[in-house]
XYZ file of C-alpha atoms in Angstrom:
80
model
C -36.717 -68.723 72.394
C -35.636 -66.698 75.433
C -33.984 -64.111 73.199
C -37.147 -63.849 71.081
C -39.312 -63.424 74.191
C -36.947 -60.752 75.482
C -37.079 -58.885 72.148
C -40.866 -59.158 72.072
C -41.143 -57.860 75.641
C -38.817 -54.998 74.825
C -40.892 -54.092 71.756
C -44.050 -54.139 73.911
C -42.333 -51.875 76.443
C -41.363 -49.410 73.710
C -44.930 -49.462 72.362
C -46.345 -48.835 75.847
C -43.941 -45.943 76.366
C -44.959 -44.443 73.016
C -48.654 -44.732 73.915
C -47.984 -43.143 77.312
C -46.166 -40.198 75.718
C -48.960 -39.819 73.158
C -51.557 -39.772 75.943
C -49.610 -37.139 77.889
C -49.211 -35.022 74.735
C -52.938 -35.286 73.914
C -53.877 -34.303 77.477
C -51.547 -31.274 77.311
C -53.052 -30.156 73.991
C -56.598 -30.491 75.370
C -55.761 -28.465 78.487
C -53.950 -25.818 76.430
C -56.882 -25.514 74.021
C -59.348 -25.095 76.884
C -57.088 -22.488 78.496
C -56.978 -20.546 75.217
C -60.769 -20.623 75.043
C -60.940 -19.173 78.571
C -58.494 -16.395 77.573
C -60.573 -15.546 74.511
C -63.797 -15.488 76.545
C -62.190 -13.219 79.146
C -61.059 -10.835 76.394
C -64.542 -10.854 74.892
C -66.044 -10.143 78.333
C -63.676 -7.235 78.809
C -64.576 -5.763 75.404
C -68.301 -6.154 76.123
C -67.866 -4.431 79.500
C -65.992 -1.568 77.835
C -68.697 -1.251 75.211
C -71.365 -1.291 77.899
C -69.530 1.444 79.827
C -69.217 3.551 76.684
C -72.880 3.162 75.834
C -73.910 3.980 79.418
C -71.765 7.116 79.352
C -73.219 8.088 75.959
C -76.743 7.697 77.313
C -75.895 9.796 80.386
C -74.388 12.491 78.130
C -77.465 12.447 75.907
C -79.728 12.844 78.948
C -77.576 15.729 80.206
C -77.757 17.433 76.813
C -81.497 16.925 76.692
C -81.916 18.263 80.203
C -79.788 21.311 79.448
C -81.633 21.922 76.199
C -84.997 21.745 77.942
C -83.802 24.161 80.633
C -82.491 26.593 78.018
C -85.705 26.258 76.020
C -87.883 26.948 79.054
C -85.767 29.992 79.959
C -86.108 31.249 76.417
C -89.876 30.832 76.602
C -90.013 32.707 79.905
C -88.006 35.604 78.600
C -90.318 36.172 75.654
């Protein structure tokens, strides 16, 4: 009876250790997945910022071209 109780207790201990390891592994996977989501969001933010900068620069260039064209057009009109 004592030997059976000892074997049963040892089996329970092994089961508890397995569950503990599984809990730790699951927690690690959850943290890793959340970290990867943060990395992806940061990359998306960077790309959006770069796109925004490019579009802002394009708008500034378009305004400069328009301004220069209007100046050239008004000079042309004055010279006629």
